[in-house]
Short mmCIF file of C-alpha atoms and ligand atoms in Angstrom, two decimals:
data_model
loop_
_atom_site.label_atom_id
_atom_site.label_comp_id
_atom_site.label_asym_id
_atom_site.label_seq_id
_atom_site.Cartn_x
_atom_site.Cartn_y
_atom_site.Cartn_z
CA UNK A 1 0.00 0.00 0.00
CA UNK A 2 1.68 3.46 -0.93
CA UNK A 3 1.72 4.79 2.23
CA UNK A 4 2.42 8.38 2.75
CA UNK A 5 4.52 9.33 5.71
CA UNK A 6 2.86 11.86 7.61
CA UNK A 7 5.90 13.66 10.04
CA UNK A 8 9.39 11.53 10.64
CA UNK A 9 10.05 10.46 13.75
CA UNK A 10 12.85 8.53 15.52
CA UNK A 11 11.14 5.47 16.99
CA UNK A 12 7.58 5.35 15.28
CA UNK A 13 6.29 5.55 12.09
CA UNK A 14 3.22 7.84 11.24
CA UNK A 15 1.67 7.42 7.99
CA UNK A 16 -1.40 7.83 5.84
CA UNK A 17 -3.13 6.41 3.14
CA UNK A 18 -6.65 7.47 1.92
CA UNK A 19 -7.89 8.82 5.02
CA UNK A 20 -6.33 5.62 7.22
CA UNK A 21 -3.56 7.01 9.92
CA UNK A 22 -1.17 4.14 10.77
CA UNK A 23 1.13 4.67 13.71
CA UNK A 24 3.73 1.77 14.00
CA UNK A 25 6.49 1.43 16.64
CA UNK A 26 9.87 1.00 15.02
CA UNK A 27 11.75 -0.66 17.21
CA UNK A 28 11.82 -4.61 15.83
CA UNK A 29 15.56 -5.20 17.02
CA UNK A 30 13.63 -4.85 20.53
CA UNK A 31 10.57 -6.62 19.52
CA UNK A 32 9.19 -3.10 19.80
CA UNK A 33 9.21 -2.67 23.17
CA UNK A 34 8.32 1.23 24.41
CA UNK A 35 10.40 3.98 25.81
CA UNK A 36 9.53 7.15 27.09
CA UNK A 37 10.87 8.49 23.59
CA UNK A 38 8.44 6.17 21.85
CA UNK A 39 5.44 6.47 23.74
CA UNK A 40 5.83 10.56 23.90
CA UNK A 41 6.32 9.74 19.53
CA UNK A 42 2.82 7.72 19.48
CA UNK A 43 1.05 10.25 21.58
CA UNK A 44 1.87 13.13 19.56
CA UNK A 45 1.03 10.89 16.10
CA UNK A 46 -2.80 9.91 17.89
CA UNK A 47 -2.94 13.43 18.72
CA UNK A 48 -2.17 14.80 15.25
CA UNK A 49 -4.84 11.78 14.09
CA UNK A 50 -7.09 13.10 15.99
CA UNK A 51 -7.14 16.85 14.85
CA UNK A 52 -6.48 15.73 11.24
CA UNK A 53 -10.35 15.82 9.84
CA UNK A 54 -9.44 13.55 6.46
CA UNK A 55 -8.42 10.86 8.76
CA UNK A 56 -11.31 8.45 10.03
CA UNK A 57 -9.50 5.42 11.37
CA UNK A 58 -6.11 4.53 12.51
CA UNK A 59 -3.59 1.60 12.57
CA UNK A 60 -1.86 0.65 15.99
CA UNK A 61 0.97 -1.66 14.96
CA UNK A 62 4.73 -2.29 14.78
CA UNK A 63 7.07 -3.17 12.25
CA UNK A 64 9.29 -5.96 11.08
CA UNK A 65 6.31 -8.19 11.67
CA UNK A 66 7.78 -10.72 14.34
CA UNK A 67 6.01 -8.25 17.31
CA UNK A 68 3.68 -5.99 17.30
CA UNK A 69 5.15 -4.92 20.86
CA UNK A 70 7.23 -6.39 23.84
CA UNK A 71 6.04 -3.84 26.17
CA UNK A 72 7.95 -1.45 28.15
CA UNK A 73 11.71 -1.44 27.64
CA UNK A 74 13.57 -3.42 30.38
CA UNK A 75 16.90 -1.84 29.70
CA UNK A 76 15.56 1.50 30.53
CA UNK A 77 13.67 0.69 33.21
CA UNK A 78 14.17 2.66 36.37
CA UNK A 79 13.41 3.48 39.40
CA UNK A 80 10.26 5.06 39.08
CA UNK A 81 9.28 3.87 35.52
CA UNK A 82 10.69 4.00 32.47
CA UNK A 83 13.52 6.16 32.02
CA UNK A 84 14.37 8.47 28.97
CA UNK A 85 17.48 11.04 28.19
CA UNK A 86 15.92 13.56 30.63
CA UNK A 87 16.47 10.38 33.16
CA UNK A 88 12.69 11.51 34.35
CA UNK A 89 11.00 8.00 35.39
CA UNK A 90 7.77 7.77 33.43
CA UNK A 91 4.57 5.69 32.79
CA UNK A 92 3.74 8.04 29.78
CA UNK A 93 1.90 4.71 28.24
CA UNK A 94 -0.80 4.68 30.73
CA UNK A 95 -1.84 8.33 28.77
CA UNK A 96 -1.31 6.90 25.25
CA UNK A 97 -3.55 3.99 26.45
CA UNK A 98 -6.45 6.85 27.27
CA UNK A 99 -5.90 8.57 24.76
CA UNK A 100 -6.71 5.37 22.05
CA UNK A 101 -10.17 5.13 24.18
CA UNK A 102 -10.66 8.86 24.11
CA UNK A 103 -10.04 10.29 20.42
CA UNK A 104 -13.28 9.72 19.03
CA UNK A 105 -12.39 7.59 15.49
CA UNK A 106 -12.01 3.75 15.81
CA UNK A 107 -8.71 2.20 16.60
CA UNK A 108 -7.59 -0.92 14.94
CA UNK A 109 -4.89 -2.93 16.43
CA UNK A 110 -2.94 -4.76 13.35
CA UNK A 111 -1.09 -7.32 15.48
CA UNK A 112 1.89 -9.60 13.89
CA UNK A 113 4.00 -11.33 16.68
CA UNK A 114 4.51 -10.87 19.69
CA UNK A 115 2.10 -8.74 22.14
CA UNK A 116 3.05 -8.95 25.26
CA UNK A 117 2.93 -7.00 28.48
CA UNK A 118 2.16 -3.56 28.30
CA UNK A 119 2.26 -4.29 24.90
CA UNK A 120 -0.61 -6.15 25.03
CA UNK A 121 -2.29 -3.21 27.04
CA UNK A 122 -2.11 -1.39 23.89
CA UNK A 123 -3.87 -4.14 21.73
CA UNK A 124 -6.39 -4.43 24.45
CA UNK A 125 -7.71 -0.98 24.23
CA UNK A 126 -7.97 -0.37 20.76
CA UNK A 127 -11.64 -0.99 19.44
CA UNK A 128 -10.98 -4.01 17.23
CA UNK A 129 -7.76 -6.23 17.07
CA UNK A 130 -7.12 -8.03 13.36
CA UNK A 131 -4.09 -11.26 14.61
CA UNK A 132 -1.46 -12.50 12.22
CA UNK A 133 -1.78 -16.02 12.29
CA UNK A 134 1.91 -16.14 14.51
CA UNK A 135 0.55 -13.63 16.82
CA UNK A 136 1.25 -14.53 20.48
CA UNK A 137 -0.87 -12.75 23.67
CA UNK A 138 -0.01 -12.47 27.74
CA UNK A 139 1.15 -10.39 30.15
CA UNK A 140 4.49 -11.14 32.34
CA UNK A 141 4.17 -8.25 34.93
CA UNK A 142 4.73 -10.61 37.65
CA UNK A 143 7.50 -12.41 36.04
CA UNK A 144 9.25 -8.86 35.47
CA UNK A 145 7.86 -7.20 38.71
CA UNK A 146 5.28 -5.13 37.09
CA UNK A 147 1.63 -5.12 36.37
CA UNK A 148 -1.03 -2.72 34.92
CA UNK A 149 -4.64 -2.70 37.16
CA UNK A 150 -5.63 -0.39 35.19
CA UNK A 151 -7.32 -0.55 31.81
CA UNK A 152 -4.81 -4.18 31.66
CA UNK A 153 -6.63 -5.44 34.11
CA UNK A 154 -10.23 -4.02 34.12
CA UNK A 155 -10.72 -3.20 30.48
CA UNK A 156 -9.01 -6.93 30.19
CA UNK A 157 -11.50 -8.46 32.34
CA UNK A 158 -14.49 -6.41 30.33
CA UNK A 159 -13.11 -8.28 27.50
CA UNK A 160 -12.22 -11.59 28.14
CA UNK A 161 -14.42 -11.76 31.50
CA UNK A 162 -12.87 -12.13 34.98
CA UNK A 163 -11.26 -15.92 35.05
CA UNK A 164 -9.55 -15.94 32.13
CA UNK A 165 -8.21 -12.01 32.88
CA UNK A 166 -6.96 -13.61 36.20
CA UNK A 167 -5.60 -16.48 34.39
CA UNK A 168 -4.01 -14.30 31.92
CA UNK A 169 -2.17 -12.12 35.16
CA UNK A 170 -1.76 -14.58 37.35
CA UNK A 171 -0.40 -17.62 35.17
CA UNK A 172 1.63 -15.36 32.86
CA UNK A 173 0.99 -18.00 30.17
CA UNK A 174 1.54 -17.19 26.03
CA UNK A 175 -1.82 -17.52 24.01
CA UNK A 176 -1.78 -18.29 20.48
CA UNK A 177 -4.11 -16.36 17.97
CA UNK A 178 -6.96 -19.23 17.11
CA UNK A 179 -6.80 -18.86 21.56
CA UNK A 180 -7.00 -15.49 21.71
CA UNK A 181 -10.05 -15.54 18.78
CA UNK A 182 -11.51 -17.84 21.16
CA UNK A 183 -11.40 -16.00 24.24
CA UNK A 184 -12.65 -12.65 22.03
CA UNK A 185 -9.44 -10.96 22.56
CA UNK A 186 -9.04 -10.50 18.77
CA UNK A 187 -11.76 -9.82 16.50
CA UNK A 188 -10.19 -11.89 13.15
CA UNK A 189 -7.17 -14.04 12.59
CA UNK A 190 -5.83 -14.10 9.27
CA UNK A 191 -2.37 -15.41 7.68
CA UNK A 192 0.52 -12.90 7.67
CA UNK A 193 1.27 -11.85 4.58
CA UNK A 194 -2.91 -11.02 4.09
CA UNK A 195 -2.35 -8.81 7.95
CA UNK A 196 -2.47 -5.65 6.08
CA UNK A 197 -4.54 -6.03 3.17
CA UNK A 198 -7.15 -7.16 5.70
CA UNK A 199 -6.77 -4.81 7.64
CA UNK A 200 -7.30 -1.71 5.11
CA UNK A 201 -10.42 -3.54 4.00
CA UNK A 202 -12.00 -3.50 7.54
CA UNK A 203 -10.59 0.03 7.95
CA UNK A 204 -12.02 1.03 4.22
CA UNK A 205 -15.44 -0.33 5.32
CA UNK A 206 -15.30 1.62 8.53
CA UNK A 207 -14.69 5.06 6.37
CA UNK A 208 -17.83 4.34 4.57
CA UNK A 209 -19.86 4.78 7.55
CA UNK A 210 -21.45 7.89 9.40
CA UNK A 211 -18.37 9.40 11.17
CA UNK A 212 -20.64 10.88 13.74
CA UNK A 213 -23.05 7.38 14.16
CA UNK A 214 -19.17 5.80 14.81
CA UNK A 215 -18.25 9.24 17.17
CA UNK A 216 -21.29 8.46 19.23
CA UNK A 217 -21.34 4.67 19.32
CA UNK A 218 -17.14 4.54 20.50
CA UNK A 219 -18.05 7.53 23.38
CA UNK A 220 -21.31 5.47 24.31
CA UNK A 221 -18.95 1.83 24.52
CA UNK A 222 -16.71 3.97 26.99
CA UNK A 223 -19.40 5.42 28.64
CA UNK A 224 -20.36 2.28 30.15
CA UNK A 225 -16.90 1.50 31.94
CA UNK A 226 -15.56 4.99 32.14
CA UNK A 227 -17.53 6.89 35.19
CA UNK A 228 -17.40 10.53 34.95
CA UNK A 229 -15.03 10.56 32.34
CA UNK A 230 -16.72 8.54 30.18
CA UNK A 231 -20.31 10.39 30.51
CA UNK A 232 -17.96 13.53 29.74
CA UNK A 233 -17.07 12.09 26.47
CA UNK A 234 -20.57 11.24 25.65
CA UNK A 235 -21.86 14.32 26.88
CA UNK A 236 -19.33 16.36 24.72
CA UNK A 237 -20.65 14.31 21.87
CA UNK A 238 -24.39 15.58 22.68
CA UNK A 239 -23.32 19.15 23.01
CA UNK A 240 -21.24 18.69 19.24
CA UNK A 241 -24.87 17.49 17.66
CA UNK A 242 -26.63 20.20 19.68
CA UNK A 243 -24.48 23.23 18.33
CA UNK A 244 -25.60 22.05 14.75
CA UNK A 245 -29.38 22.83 15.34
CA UNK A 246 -30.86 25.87 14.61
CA UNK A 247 -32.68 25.66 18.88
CA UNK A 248 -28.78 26.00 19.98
CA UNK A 249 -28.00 28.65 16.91
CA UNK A 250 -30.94 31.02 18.16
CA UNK A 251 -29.63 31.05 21.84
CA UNK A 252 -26.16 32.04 20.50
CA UNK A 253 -27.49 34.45 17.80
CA UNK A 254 -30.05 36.28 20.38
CA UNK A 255 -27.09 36.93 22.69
CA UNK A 256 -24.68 38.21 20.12
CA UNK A 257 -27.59 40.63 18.71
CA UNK A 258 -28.28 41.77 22.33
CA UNK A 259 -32.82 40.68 22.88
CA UNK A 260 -33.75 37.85 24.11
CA UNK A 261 -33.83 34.16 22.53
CA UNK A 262 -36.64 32.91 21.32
CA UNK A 263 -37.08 29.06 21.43
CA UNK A 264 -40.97 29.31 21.08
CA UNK A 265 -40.84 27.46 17.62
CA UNK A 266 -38.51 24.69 18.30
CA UNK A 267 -40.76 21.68 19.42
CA UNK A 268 -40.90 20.09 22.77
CA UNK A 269 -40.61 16.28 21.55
CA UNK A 270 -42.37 13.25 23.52
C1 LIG B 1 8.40 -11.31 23.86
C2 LIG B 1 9.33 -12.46 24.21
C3 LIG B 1 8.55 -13.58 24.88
C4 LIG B 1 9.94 -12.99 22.88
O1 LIG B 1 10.92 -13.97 23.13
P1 LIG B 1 11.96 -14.36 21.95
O2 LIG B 1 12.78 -15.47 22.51
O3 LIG B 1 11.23 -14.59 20.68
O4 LIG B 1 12.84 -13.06 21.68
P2 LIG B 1 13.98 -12.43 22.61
O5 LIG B 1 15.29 -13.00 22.20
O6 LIG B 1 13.62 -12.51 24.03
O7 LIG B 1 13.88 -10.89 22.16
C5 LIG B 1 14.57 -10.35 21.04
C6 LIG B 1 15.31 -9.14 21.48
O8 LIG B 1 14.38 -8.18 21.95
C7 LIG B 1 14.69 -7.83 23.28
C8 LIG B 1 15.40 -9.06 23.84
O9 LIG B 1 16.16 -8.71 24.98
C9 LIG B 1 16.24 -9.47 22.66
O10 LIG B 1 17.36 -8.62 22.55
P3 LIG B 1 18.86 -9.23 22.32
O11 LIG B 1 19.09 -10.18 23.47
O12 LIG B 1 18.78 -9.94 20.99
O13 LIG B 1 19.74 -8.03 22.33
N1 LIG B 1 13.48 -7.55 24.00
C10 LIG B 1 12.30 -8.17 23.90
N2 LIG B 1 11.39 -7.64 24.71
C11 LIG B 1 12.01 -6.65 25.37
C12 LIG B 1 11.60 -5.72 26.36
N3 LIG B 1 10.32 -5.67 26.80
N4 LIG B 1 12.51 -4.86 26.81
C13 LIG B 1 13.77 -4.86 26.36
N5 LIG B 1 14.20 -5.71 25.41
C14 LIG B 1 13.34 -6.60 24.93
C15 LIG B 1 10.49 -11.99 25.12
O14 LIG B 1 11.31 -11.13 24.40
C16 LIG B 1 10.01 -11.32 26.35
O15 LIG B 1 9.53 -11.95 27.28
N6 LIG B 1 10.17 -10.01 26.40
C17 LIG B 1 9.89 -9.21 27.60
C18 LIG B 1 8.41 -8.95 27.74
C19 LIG B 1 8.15 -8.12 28.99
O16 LIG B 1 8.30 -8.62 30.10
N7 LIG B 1 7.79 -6.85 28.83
C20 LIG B 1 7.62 -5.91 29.91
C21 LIG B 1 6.33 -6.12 30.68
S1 LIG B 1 5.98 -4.88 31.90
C22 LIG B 1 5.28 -3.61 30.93
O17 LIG B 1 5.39 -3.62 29.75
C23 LIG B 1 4.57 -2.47 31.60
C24 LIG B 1 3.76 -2.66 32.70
O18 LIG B 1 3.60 -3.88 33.21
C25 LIG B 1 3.13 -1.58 33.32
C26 LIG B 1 3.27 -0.32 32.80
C27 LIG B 1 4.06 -0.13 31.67
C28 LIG B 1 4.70 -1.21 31.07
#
């Protein structure tokens, strides 16, 4: 697929191709396993995704396609989390993993490999994973002295339901993808060299829907789990389709020409 590359970066790639955003970690000497750098790199790509209004969809993915990622990086692990050339001790992918939930176009996790650990986090909250057939699924936090109970572990459990998310944790075992279609931690498995080319097609049938019937349906999935912050999401979605009628037009209009609004003619619905 002739990809366009969208800005360079150091340890991700950020491309585009007919309104599809694919953001792929770079790192396959490591099986892609995060930094700081890397994770600060993806969160500025989903944030340029976001505000970028021809793009309706994006890829989560890495390259090389033996892993799609090994989690955090163990070599620059610190004391307080991961550490980068600032030597500041970070957790920056517990934001990047919000803000996959959060931006309000579907995510697609296009997974080839390994994903593992917080690597797996990140396949977890996308909205729809497409598995190489020699993808391979688990968390090791408590073989590395780590764990997520965050989304990892709730979202997981939402997923998967709450034995085999305790399994997964607590057993630290490696699931193969027919497993992981099983357990509906992926949403298709398909051979390797068709990862891509199925995965544009899903993505190309997402595009052809209503972006806003998509907006409202990924903000009303979160609402569900996300308390507050999810009901904000929704909410924001409400007030977005409220600006557009004429009722919320006249209130701003009647202000900005100084009398009073009126809303007589706008009807009171059952
Ligand atoms: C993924 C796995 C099972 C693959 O095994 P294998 O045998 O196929 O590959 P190998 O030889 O282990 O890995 C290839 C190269 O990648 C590096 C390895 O060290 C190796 O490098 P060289 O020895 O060739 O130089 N590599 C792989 N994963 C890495 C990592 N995460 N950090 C640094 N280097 C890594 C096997 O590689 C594996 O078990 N990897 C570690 C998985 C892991 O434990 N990840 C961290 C979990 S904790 C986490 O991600 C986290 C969290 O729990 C909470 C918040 C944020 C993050």
């Amino acid at each position: 697929f002739p990809w366009k590359t969208i800005k360079e970066y150091e340890e991700i790639l950020f491309q585009e191709y007919n309104g599809i955003g694919k953001i792929s970690i770079n790192r396959p000497h490591k099986h892609n396993a995060f930094t700081p750098k890397t994770v600060q790199e993806m969160s500025e790509a989903m944030e340029l995704a976001r505000q970028d209004t021809s793009i309706g969809v994006i890829i989560l993915t890495g390259e090389g396609g033996k892993a799609f990622c090994s989690g955090g990086d163990q070599s620059v692990r610190g004391d307080g989390g991961y550490v980068g050339q600032d030597l500041v001790p970070r957790l920056n992918v517990l934001d990047l993993q919000r803000q996959i939930r959060t931006i309000p176009k579907p995510v697609i996790a296009m997974v080839a490999g390994w994903a593992i650990g917080g690597g797996h986090v990140l396949h977890v909250v996308c909205d729809l994973s497409i598995a190489a057939d020699n993808a391979r699924f688990g968390q090791t936090g408590p073989n590395v002295g780590s764990f997520d109970g965050g989304f990892g572990a709730s979202y997981l459990a939402r997923v998967v339901g709450q034995k085999k998310a305790r399994e997964i944790w607590y057993l630290c075992d490696q699931y193969d993808a027919q497993e992981a279609l099983q357990m509906g931690l992926v949403n298709k498995v398909v051979p390797l060299d068709q990862l891509e080319a199925t995965t544009i097609s899903w993505c190309e049938r997402i595009l052809e829907k209503s972006p806003i019937a998509l907006r409202m349906l990924k903000s009303s999935f979160n609402a569900e789990l996300d308390g507050q912050a999810g009901i904000q999401e929704l909410a924001g979605n409400a007030t977005l389709l409220y600006y557009l009628s004429d009722e919320a037009k006249e209130g701003k209009n009647a202000f900005l020409e100084k009398r009073k609004p009126d809303f007589s003619k706008f009807p009171k619905f059952p």
